[in-house]
């Protein structure tokens, strides 16, 4: 069999699993979870043994998935318009109108191009007899496509011979399928991916798909409705019409005017713009009426009713407690069935009756009797185990696994030649969701003898890349201007505080035990430590100290991840590497050699800046970042009593980057940062530098004026002077010549 050959050859990936996991880590392939009210970013566990599906088998799956999603789209069009399926008695109306996902606010609204479920995530399992069963339809905001998409690129590069020899269908078309759907339904204007924020569990995917599709990653505050049209507002206040929103937040939070009035992550008036036909929303509001777990029961009937076809894919045998006969079956067999709360998701609200004792079964039975609409019951399908590599022993171990297949609707209905295979981390456990501790693996769809491995959209990749570049050049919000500025400042803070710390460290090692105190004083670090080791722990690793290197690195990371679409995953990996390095070192902080390991962090910062400079990122975005960087360098250098010759390079760089912004408005964070620094410099003994920056400020106030800035580039080191030593500003003792002691000078 082709599959057995592929499995044998895929063993090469098992040997490379550590390298692949390192690549996933350095690229920040994460998901977030909340524990005890706190958000935690964590890597999504990856297993190198792929799920392999043969070509003929997938062809049947593909036909069944298209059929199912087409029927679901027809159902949504119907229940929000004529409601024929209710009038004809196929689905009882109480099931439709009592669904938590049904929203009368969109009744009578047909989305642009008539598509409701643009992206469907179909959860399937394969029984031990090889038959595939659909467990759930996810038509609201299904997530997970980014993980196999990302890991396949790593696999291809880390084991190229494998992918030359095994005919695996290419999976790189997903962003193109998504973009085709966006363009097909767009009304007029740009495409945006709407994220609720940095601390959403799927934020990595939001940013990554924006990067890959060329859409703009937007936060709710970046959007505004005016006269029933949606606009994206850039940092200068200019408005850009939005034609399509790929929303990644739930219906109830989408628009506080129409849904939950308490929502602070929605866009006021968005639903009015949608109802007026002025913007497309992917997926459409109200789609929850079709992926309610109780409505799942009726999907085979939908296929027959709308398409006049027999269903290709099978539902798991399901019982509806709302029907008296089914309710009796459920109550009689409660210990044998799996019970699902129809309003829950992510593996929550799923109870296996066999795990309950007599008292618990009785309590659940009472709930079912009281609220029969709230539950469904299903036969337990003994689905196939798939081997995973035990991360501790390295042995192959069987685990339960499902498959989330992605179906994209636009000009036509397409099934992605891949999918997210999720597996349980616990032997025998049947809940595989990432929120429940599960991991993921790649899904290989094999190509038959006459099936091409490449998709027919391969030639369109260039156009998507060009679209991505266009957006990253012109559409920048005020919040992202802040992110760029602070990313520049925090990466510089990490680099300079580390590089300037080592001379002080050497003096301590040379028995001057208090040599660290001037350094601490200059950077507003605590000085009241019993010994130098305690200072090291606080300065390098303490996330609770806002002036520590670890805190600066955390802040740099939090600003960086938001900028993935603008700066690219390739560039941001250096920030990921630096964060990983300092986190690893903090766990071994008692080891002396970890001080030397901080050089890796410095190198990562240099690599990050170099990658920015040599990338295709627009010069405007580069300038925003490097202006922040060099303002921070001037701040730190003057704190640590740099000389005029040391101050000239960062001043020259600051001017050079500012000149490139000629005629552009100045973000407030830049102007306020400059004002603050000017106010600090006289007290530090740098009146000449303060005067120079005041002249710089004249060309860098409301709008950048290159003509006023360029003469400053000829400034000499003598015009920057400093430091003028006073009792108020001295960080060290002056010798007889008036020079500051070298041990505390940069």
mmCIF file with all atom_site columns, C-alpha atoms in Angstrom, residues 556-716:
data_model
loop_
_atom_site.group_PDB
_atom_site.id
_atom_site.type_symbol
_atom_site.label_atom_id
_atom_site.label_alt_id
_atom_site.label_comp_id
_atom_site.label_asym_id
_atom_site.label_entity_id
_atom_site.label_seq_id
_atom_site.pdbx_PDB_ins_code
_atom_site.Cartn_x
_atom_site.Cartn_y
_atom_site.Cartn_z
_atom_site.occupancy
_atom_site.B_iso_or_equiv
_atom_site.pdbx_formal_charge
_atom_site.auth_seq_id
_atom_site.auth_comp_id
_atom_site.auth_asym_id
_atom_site.auth_atom_id
_atom_site.pdbx_PDB_model_num
ATOM 1   C CA . UNK A 1 556 ? 9.354  43.550 23.642 1.00 0.00 ? 556 UNK A CA 1
ATOM 2   C CA . UNK A 1 557 ? 7.669  40.212 22.950 1.00 0.00 ? 557 UNK A CA 1
ATOM 3   C CA . UNK A 1 558 ? 4.170  41.518 23.713 1.00 0.00 ? 558 UNK A CA 1
ATOM 4   C CA . UNK A 1 559 ? 4.666  44.351 21.245 1.00 0.00 ? 559 UNK A CA 1
ATOM 5   C CA . UNK A 1 560 ? 6.289  42.094 18.642 1.00 0.00 ? 560 UNK A CA 1
ATOM 6   C CA . UNK A 1 561 ? 3.622  39.400 18.374 1.00 0.00 ? 561 UNK A CA 1
ATOM 7   C CA . UNK A 1 562 ? 0.999  41.977 17.416 1.00 0.00 ? 562 UNK A CA 1
ATOM 8   C CA . UNK A 1 563 ? 3.177  43.019 14.463 1.00 0.00 ? 563 UNK A CA 1
ATOM 9   C CA . UNK A 1 564 ? 3.515  39.569 12.862 1.00 0.00 ? 564 UNK A CA 1
ATOM 10  C CA . UNK A 1 565 ? 1.634  40.547 9.650  1.00 0.00 ? 565 UNK A CA 1
ATOM 11  C CA . UNK A 1 566 ? 3.740  43.686 9.209  1.00 0.00 ? 566 UNK A CA 1
ATOM 12  C CA . UNK A 1 567 ? 7.175  42.323 10.120 1.00 0.00 ? 567 UNK A CA 1
ATOM 13  C CA . UNK A 1 568 ? 6.721  38.606 9.224  1.00 0.00 ? 568 UNK A CA 1
ATOM 14  C CA . UNK A 1 569 ? 7.182  35.424 11.212 1.00 0.00 ? 569 UNK A CA 1
ATOM 15  C CA . UNK A 1 570 ? 10.691 35.099 9.791  1.00 0.00 ? 570 UNK A CA 1
ATOM 16  C CA . UNK A 1 571 ? 11.814 38.330 11.448 1.00 0.00 ? 571 UNK A CA 1
ATOM 17  C CA . UNK A 1 572 ? 9.961  37.911 14.723 1.00 0.00 ? 572 UNK A CA 1
ATOM 18  C CA . UNK A 1 573 ? 11.586 34.573 15.460 1.00 0.00 ? 573 UNK A CA 1
ATOM 19  C CA . UNK A 1 574 ? 14.621 36.422 16.843 1.00 0.00 ? 574 UNK A CA 1
ATOM 20  C CA . UNK A 1 575 ? 12.470 38.045 19.529 1.00 0.00 ? 575 UNK A CA 1
ATOM 21  C CA . UNK A 1 576 ? 11.040 34.597 20.292 1.00 0.00 ? 576 UNK A CA 1
ATOM 22  C CA . UNK A 1 577 ? 14.561 33.177 20.567 1.00 0.00 ? 577 UNK A CA 1
ATOM 23  C CA . UNK A 1 578 ? 15.689 35.924 22.930 1.00 0.00 ? 578 UNK A CA 1
ATOM 24  C CA . UNK A 1 579 ? 12.652 35.453 25.169 1.00 0.00 ? 579 UNK A CA 1
ATOM 25  C CA . UNK A 1 580 ? 13.219 31.702 25.224 1.00 0.00 ? 580 UNK A CA 1
ATOM 26  C CA . UNK A 1 581 ? 16.901 32.190 26.084 1.00 0.00 ? 581 UNK A CA 1
ATOM 27  C CA . UNK A 1 582 ? 16.261 34.435 29.051 1.00 0.00 ? 582 UNK A CA 1
ATOM 28  C CA . UNK A 1 583 ? 13.380 32.264 30.289 1.00 0.00 ? 583 UNK A CA 1
ATOM 29  C CA . UNK A 1 584 ? 15.611 29.184 30.153 1.00 0.00 ? 584 UNK A CA 1
ATOM 30  C CA . UNK A 1 585 ? 18.454 31.005 31.872 1.00 0.00 ? 585 UNK A CA 1
ATOM 31  C CA . UNK A 1 586 ? 16.159 32.213 34.664 1.00 0.00 ? 586 UNK A CA 1
ATOM 32  C CA . UNK A 1 587 ? 15.369 28.594 35.536 1.00 0.00 ? 587 UNK A CA 1
ATOM 33  C CA . UNK A 1 588 ? 19.100 27.978 36.020 1.00 0.00 ? 588 UNK A CA 1
ATOM 34  C CA . UNK A 1 589 ? 20.018 31.366 37.436 1.00 0.00 ? 589 UNK A CA 1
ATOM 35  C CA . UNK A 1 590 ? 22.135 29.921 40.211 1.00 0.00 ? 590 UNK A CA 1
ATOM 36  C CA . UNK A 1 591 ? 24.643 28.630 37.651 1.00 0.00 ? 591 UNK A CA 1
ATOM 37  C CA . UNK A 1 592 ? 27.454 31.082 36.996 1.00 0.00 ? 592 UNK A CA 1
ATOM 38  C CA . UNK A 1 593 ? 27.711 30.223 33.299 1.00 0.00 ? 593 UNK A CA 1
ATOM 39  C CA . UNK A 1 594 ? 24.208 31.592 32.711 1.00 0.00 ? 594 UNK A CA 1
ATOM 40  C CA . UNK A 1 595 ? 25.642 35.107 32.933 1.00 0.00 ? 595 UNK A CA 1
ATOM 41  C CA . UNK A 1 596 ? 27.644 34.304 29.847 1.00 0.00 ? 596 UNK A CA 1
ATOM 42  C CA . UNK A 1 597 ? 24.560 32.822 28.191 1.00 0.00 ? 597 UNK A CA 1
ATOM 43  C CA . UNK A 1 598 ? 23.046 36.303 28.127 1.00 0.00 ? 598 UNK A CA 1
ATOM 44  C CA . UNK A 1 599 ? 25.307 36.978 25.157 1.00 0.00 ? 599 UNK A CA 1
ATOM 45  C CA . UNK A 1 600 ? 22.851 34.856 23.166 1.00 0.00 ? 600 UNK A CA 1
ATOM 46  C CA . UNK A 1 601 ? 20.151 37.384 23.970 1.00 0.00 ? 601 UNK A CA 1
ATOM 47  C CA . UNK A 1 602 ? 22.371 40.214 22.736 1.00 0.00 ? 602 UNK A CA 1
ATOM 48  C CA . UNK A 1 603 ? 23.058 38.300 19.527 1.00 0.00 ? 603 UNK A CA 1
ATOM 49  C CA . UNK A 1 604 ? 19.329 37.719 18.992 1.00 0.00 ? 604 UNK A CA 1
ATOM 50  C CA . UNK A 1 605 ? 18.673 41.450 19.323 1.00 0.00 ? 605 UNK A CA 1
ATOM 51  C CA . UNK A 1 606 ? 21.376 42.224 16.760 1.00 0.00 ? 606 UNK A CA 1
ATOM 52  C CA . UNK A 1 607 ? 19.931 39.582 14.441 1.00 0.00 ? 607 UNK A CA 1
ATOM 53  C CA . UNK A 1 608 ? 16.433 41.042 14.863 1.00 0.00 ? 608 UNK A CA 1
ATOM 54  C CA . UNK A 1 609 ? 17.520 44.566 13.947 1.00 0.00 ? 609 UNK A CA 1
ATOM 55  C CA . UNK A 1 610 ? 19.556 43.269 11.038 1.00 0.00 ? 610 UNK A CA 1
ATOM 56  C CA . UNK A 1 611 ? 16.610 41.213 9.780  1.00 0.00 ? 611 UNK A CA 1
ATOM 57  C CA . UNK A 1 612 ? 14.393 44.311 9.935  1.00 0.00 ? 612 UNK A CA 1
ATOM 58  C CA . UNK A 1 613 ? 16.899 46.427 8.019  1.00 0.00 ? 613 UNK A CA 1
ATOM 59  C CA . UNK A 1 614 ? 17.386 43.784 5.322  1.00 0.00 ? 614 UNK A CA 1
ATOM 60  C CA . UNK A 1 615 ? 13.710 42.823 4.965  1.00 0.00 ? 615 UNK A CA 1
ATOM 61  C CA . UNK A 1 616 ? 11.133 44.095 2.472  1.00 0.00 ? 616 UNK A CA 1
ATOM 62  C CA . UNK A 1 617 ? 9.326  45.859 5.317  1.00 0.00 ? 617 UNK A CA 1
ATOM 63  C CA . UNK A 1 618 ? 8.379  49.378 4.282  1.00 0.00 ? 618 UNK A CA 1
ATOM 64  C CA . UNK A 1 619 ? 10.863 52.067 5.263  1.00 0.00 ? 619 UNK A CA 1
ATOM 65  C CA . UNK A 1 620 ? 8.157  53.879 7.227  1.00 0.00 ? 620 UNK A CA 1
ATOM 66  C CA . UNK A 1 621 ? 7.669  50.917 9.544  1.00 0.00 ? 621 UNK A CA 1
ATOM 67  C CA . UNK A 1 622 ? 11.428 50.503 9.920  1.00 0.00 ? 622 UNK A CA 1
ATOM 68  C CA . UNK A 1 623 ? 11.738 54.159 10.821 1.00 0.00 ? 623 UNK A CA 1
ATOM 69  C CA . UNK A 1 624 ? 9.050  53.956 13.480 1.00 0.00 ? 624 UNK A CA 1
ATOM 70  C CA . UNK A 1 625 ? 10.875 51.074 15.147 1.00 0.00 ? 625 UNK A CA 1
ATOM 71  C CA . UNK A 1 626 ? 14.374 52.530 14.906 1.00 0.00 ? 626 UNK A CA 1
ATOM 72  C CA . UNK A 1 627 ? 13.322 55.978 16.121 1.00 0.00 ? 627 UNK A CA 1
ATOM 73  C CA . UNK A 1 628 ? 12.139 54.257 19.301 1.00 0.00 ? 628 UNK A CA 1
ATOM 74  C CA . UNK A 1 629 ? 15.390 52.292 19.446 1.00 0.00 ? 629 UNK A CA 1
ATOM 75  C CA . UNK A 1 630 ? 17.676 55.318 19.209 1.00 0.00 ? 630 UNK A CA 1
ATOM 76  C CA . UNK A 1 631 ? 15.632 57.471 21.580 1.00 0.00 ? 631 UNK A CA 1
ATOM 77  C CA . UNK A 1 632 ? 16.039 54.650 24.084 1.00 0.00 ? 632 UNK A CA 1
ATOM 78  C CA . UNK A 1 633 ? 19.773 54.474 23.423 1.00 0.00 ? 633 UNK A CA 1
ATOM 79  C CA . UNK A 1 634 ? 20.167 58.194 24.060 1.00 0.00 ? 634 UNK A CA 1
ATOM 80  C CA . UNK A 1 635 ? 18.166 57.805 27.274 1.00 0.00 ? 635 UNK A CA 1
ATOM 81  C CA . UNK A 1 636 ? 20.286 54.889 28.511 1.00 0.00 ? 636 UNK A CA 1
ATOM 82  C CA . UNK A 1 637 ? 23.619 56.345 27.411 1.00 0.00 ? 637 UNK A CA 1
ATOM 83  C CA . UNK A 1 638 ? 22.961 59.605 29.208 1.00 0.00 ? 638 UNK A CA 1
ATOM 84  C CA . UNK A 1 639 ? 21.881 57.771 32.338 1.00 0.00 ? 639 UNK A CA 1
ATOM 85  C CA . UNK A 1 640 ? 25.237 55.976 32.258 1.00 0.00 ? 640 UNK A CA 1
ATOM 86  C CA . UNK A 1 641 ? 27.281 59.130 31.487 1.00 0.00 ? 641 UNK A CA 1
ATOM 87  C CA . UNK A 1 642 ? 28.324 58.580 27.885 1.00 0.00 ? 642 UNK A CA 1
ATOM 88  C CA . UNK A 1 643 ? 30.726 60.995 26.199 1.00 0.00 ? 643 UNK A CA 1
ATOM 89  C CA . UNK A 1 644 ? 29.981 63.171 23.170 1.00 0.00 ? 644 UNK A CA 1
ATOM 90  C CA . UNK A 1 645 ? 31.655 60.797 20.670 1.00 0.00 ? 645 UNK A CA 1
ATOM 91  C CA . UNK A 1 646 ? 29.540 57.949 22.035 1.00 0.00 ? 646 UNK A CA 1
ATOM 92  C CA . UNK A 1 647 ? 26.345 59.974 21.682 1.00 0.00 ? 647 UNK A CA 1
ATOM 93  C CA . UNK A 1 648 ? 26.908 61.107 18.091 1.00 0.00 ? 648 UNK A CA 1
ATOM 94  C CA . UNK A 1 649 ? 26.143 57.740 16.343 1.00 0.00 ? 649 UNK A CA 1
ATOM 95  C CA . UNK A 1 650 ? 22.697 57.243 17.930 1.00 0.00 ? 650 UNK A CA 1
ATOM 96  C CA . UNK A 1 651 ? 21.873 60.924 17.392 1.00 0.00 ? 651 UNK A CA 1
ATOM 97  C CA . UNK A 1 652 ? 22.859 60.651 13.733 1.00 0.00 ? 652 UNK A CA 1
ATOM 98  C CA . UNK A 1 653 ? 20.815 57.473 13.330 1.00 0.00 ? 653 UNK A CA 1
ATOM 99  C CA . UNK A 1 654 ? 17.799 59.109 14.984 1.00 0.00 ? 654 UNK A CA 1
ATOM 100 C CA . UNK A 1 655 ? 17.956 61.998 12.546 1.00 0.00 ? 655 UNK A CA 1
ATOM 101 C CA . UNK A 1 656 ? 18.445 59.694 9.559  1.00 0.00 ? 656 UNK A CA 1
ATOM 102 C CA . UNK A 1 657 ? 15.367 57.629 10.304 1.00 0.00 ? 657 UNK A CA 1
ATOM 103 C CA . UNK A 1 658 ? 13.273 60.705 11.092 1.00 0.00 ? 658 UNK A CA 1
ATOM 104 C CA . UNK A 1 659 ? 14.145 62.301 7.730  1.00 0.00 ? 659 UNK A CA 1
ATOM 105 C CA . UNK A 1 660 ? 12.591 59.346 5.877  1.00 0.00 ? 660 UNK A CA 1
ATOM 106 C CA . UNK A 1 661 ? 9.210  60.312 7.368  1.00 0.00 ? 661 UNK A CA 1
ATOM 107 C CA . UNK A 1 662 ? 9.179  63.716 5.630  1.00 0.00 ? 662 UNK A CA 1
ATOM 108 C CA . UNK A 1 663 ? 5.654  65.122 5.523  1.00 0.00 ? 663 UNK A CA 1
ATOM 109 C CA . UNK A 1 664 ? 4.137  62.379 7.654  1.00 0.00 ? 664 UNK A CA 1
ATOM 110 C CA . UNK A 1 665 ? 2.304  63.034 10.922 1.00 0.00 ? 665 UNK A CA 1
ATOM 111 C CA . UNK A 1 666 ? 4.199  62.224 14.104 1.00 0.00 ? 666 UNK A CA 1
ATOM 112 C CA . UNK A 1 667 ? 2.572  59.650 16.421 1.00 0.00 ? 667 UNK A CA 1
ATOM 113 C CA . UNK A 1 668 ? 1.957  61.052 19.888 1.00 0.00 ? 668 UNK A CA 1
ATOM 114 C CA . UNK A 1 669 ? 4.083  58.387 21.586 1.00 0.00 ? 669 UNK A CA 1
ATOM 115 C CA . UNK A 1 670 ? 7.134  59.611 19.629 1.00 0.00 ? 670 UNK A CA 1
ATOM 116 C CA . UNK A 1 671 ? 6.536  63.253 20.485 1.00 0.00 ? 671 UNK A CA 1
ATOM 117 C CA . UNK A 1 672 ? 5.866  62.614 24.172 1.00 0.00 ? 672 UNK A CA 1
ATOM 118 C CA . UNK A 1 673 ? 8.931  60.369 24.469 1.00 0.00 ? 673 UNK A CA 1
ATOM 119 C CA . UNK A 1 674 ? 11.095 63.082 22.954 1.00 0.00 ? 674 UNK A CA 1
ATOM 120 C CA . UNK A 1 675 ? 9.652  65.780 25.235 1.00 0.00 ? 675 UNK A CA 1
ATOM 121 C CA . UNK A 1 676 ? 10.284 63.634 28.302 1.00 0.00 ? 676 UNK A CA 1
ATOM 122 C CA . UNK A 1 677 ? 13.893 62.945 27.364 1.00 0.00 ? 677 UNK A CA 1
ATOM 123 C CA . UNK A 1 678 ? 14.622 66.618 26.692 1.00 0.00 ? 678 UNK A CA 1
ATOM 124 C CA . UNK A 1 679 ? 13.319 67.431 30.150 1.00 0.00 ? 679 UNK A CA 1
ATOM 125 C CA . UNK A 1 680 ? 15.607 64.860 31.785 1.00 0.00 ? 680 UNK A CA 1
ATOM 126 C CA . UNK A 1 681 ? 18.886 65.751 30.093 1.00 0.00 ? 681 UNK A CA 1
ATOM 127 C CA . UNK A 1 682 ? 19.887 68.972 31.904 1.00 0.00 ? 682 UNK A CA 1
ATOM 128 C CA . UNK A 1 683 ? 19.595 67.209 35.264 1.00 0.00 ? 683 UNK A CA 1
ATOM 129 C CA . UNK A 1 684 ? 21.852 64.436 33.969 1.00 0.00 ? 684 UNK A CA 1
ATOM 130 C CA . UNK A 1 685 ? 24.487 66.959 32.918 1.00 0.00 ? 685 UNK A CA 1
ATOM 131 C CA . UNK A 1 686 ? 23.721 67.122 29.159 1.00 0.00 ? 686 UNK A CA 1
ATOM 132 C CA . UNK A 1 687 ? 22.426 70.656 28.446 1.00 0.00 ? 687 UNK A CA 1
ATOM 133 C CA . UNK A 1 688 ? 24.012 70.700 24.959 1.00 0.00 ? 688 UNK A CA 1
ATOM 134 C CA . UNK A 1 689 ? 22.299 67.475 23.947 1.00 0.00 ? 689 UNK A CA 1
ATOM 135 C CA . UNK A 1 690 ? 19.010 68.854 25.288 1.00 0.00 ? 690 UNK A CA 1
ATOM 136 C CA . UNK A 1 691 ? 19.407 71.926 23.057 1.00 0.00 ? 691 UNK A CA 1
ATOM 137 C CA . UNK A 1 692 ? 20.207 69.734 20.056 1.00 0.00 ? 692 UNK A CA 1
ATOM 138 C CA . UNK A 1 693 ? 17.101 67.644 20.657 1.00 0.00 ? 693 UNK A CA 1
ATOM 139 C CA . UNK A 1 694 ? 15.011 70.810 20.969 1.00 0.00 ? 694 UNK A CA 1
ATOM 140 C CA . UNK A 1 695 ? 16.153 71.733 17.462 1.00 0.00 ? 695 UNK A CA 1
ATOM 141 C CA . UNK A 1 696 ? 15.303 68.192 16.382 1.00 0.00 ? 696 UNK A CA 1
ATOM 142 C CA . UNK A 1 697 ? 11.877 68.599 17.975 1.00 0.00 ? 697 UNK A CA 1
ATOM 143 C CA . UNK A 1 698 ? 11.143 71.616 15.740 1.00 0.00 ? 698 UNK A CA 1
ATOM 144 C CA . UNK A 1 699 ? 11.265 69.358 12.686 1.00 0.00 ? 699 UNK A CA 1
ATOM 145 C CA . UNK A 1 700 ? 9.547  66.500 14.461 1.00 0.00 ? 700 UNK A CA 1
ATOM 146 C CA . UNK A 1 701 ? 6.462  68.099 15.966 1.00 0.00 ? 701 UNK A CA 1
ATOM 147 C CA . UNK A 1 702 ? 3.102  67.819 14.206 1.00 0.00 ? 702 UNK A CA 1
ATOM 148 C CA . UNK A 1 703 ? 4.489  66.606 10.879 1.00 0.00 ? 703 UNK A CA 1
ATOM 149 C CA . UNK A 1 704 ? 8.036  65.617 10.056 1.00 0.00 ? 704 UNK A CA 1
ATOM 150 C CA . UNK A 1 705 ? 9.966  68.328 8.204  1.00 0.00 ? 705 UNK A CA 1
ATOM 151 C CA . UNK A 1 706 ? 13.061 66.876 6.613  1.00 0.00 ? 706 UNK A CA 1
ATOM 152 C CA . UNK A 1 707 ? 14.456 70.315 5.703  1.00 0.00 ? 707 UNK A CA 1
ATOM 153 C CA . UNK A 1 708 ? 14.621 71.226 9.381  1.00 0.00 ? 708 UNK A CA 1
ATOM 154 C CA . UNK A 1 709 ? 16.200 67.908 10.373 1.00 0.00 ? 709 UNK A CA 1
ATOM 155 C CA . UNK A 1 710 ? 18.905 67.411 7.759  1.00 0.00 ? 710 UNK A CA 1
ATOM 156 C CA . UNK A 1 711 ? 21.253 70.192 9.024  1.00 0.00 ? 711 UNK A CA 1
ATOM 157 C CA . UNK A 1 712 ? 21.398 68.377 12.364 1.00 0.00 ? 712 UNK A CA 1
ATOM 158 C CA . UNK A 1 713 ? 23.055 65.375 10.703 1.00 0.00 ? 713 UNK A CA 1
ATOM 159 C CA . UNK A 1 714 ? 26.251 67.439 10.430 1.00 0.00 ? 714 UNK A CA 1
ATOM 160 C CA . UNK A 1 715 ? 26.391 67.996 14.153 1.00 0.00 ? 715 UNK A CA 1
ATOM 161 C CA . UNK A 1 716 ? 29.713 67.226 15.812 1.00 0.00 ? 716 UNK A CA 1
#
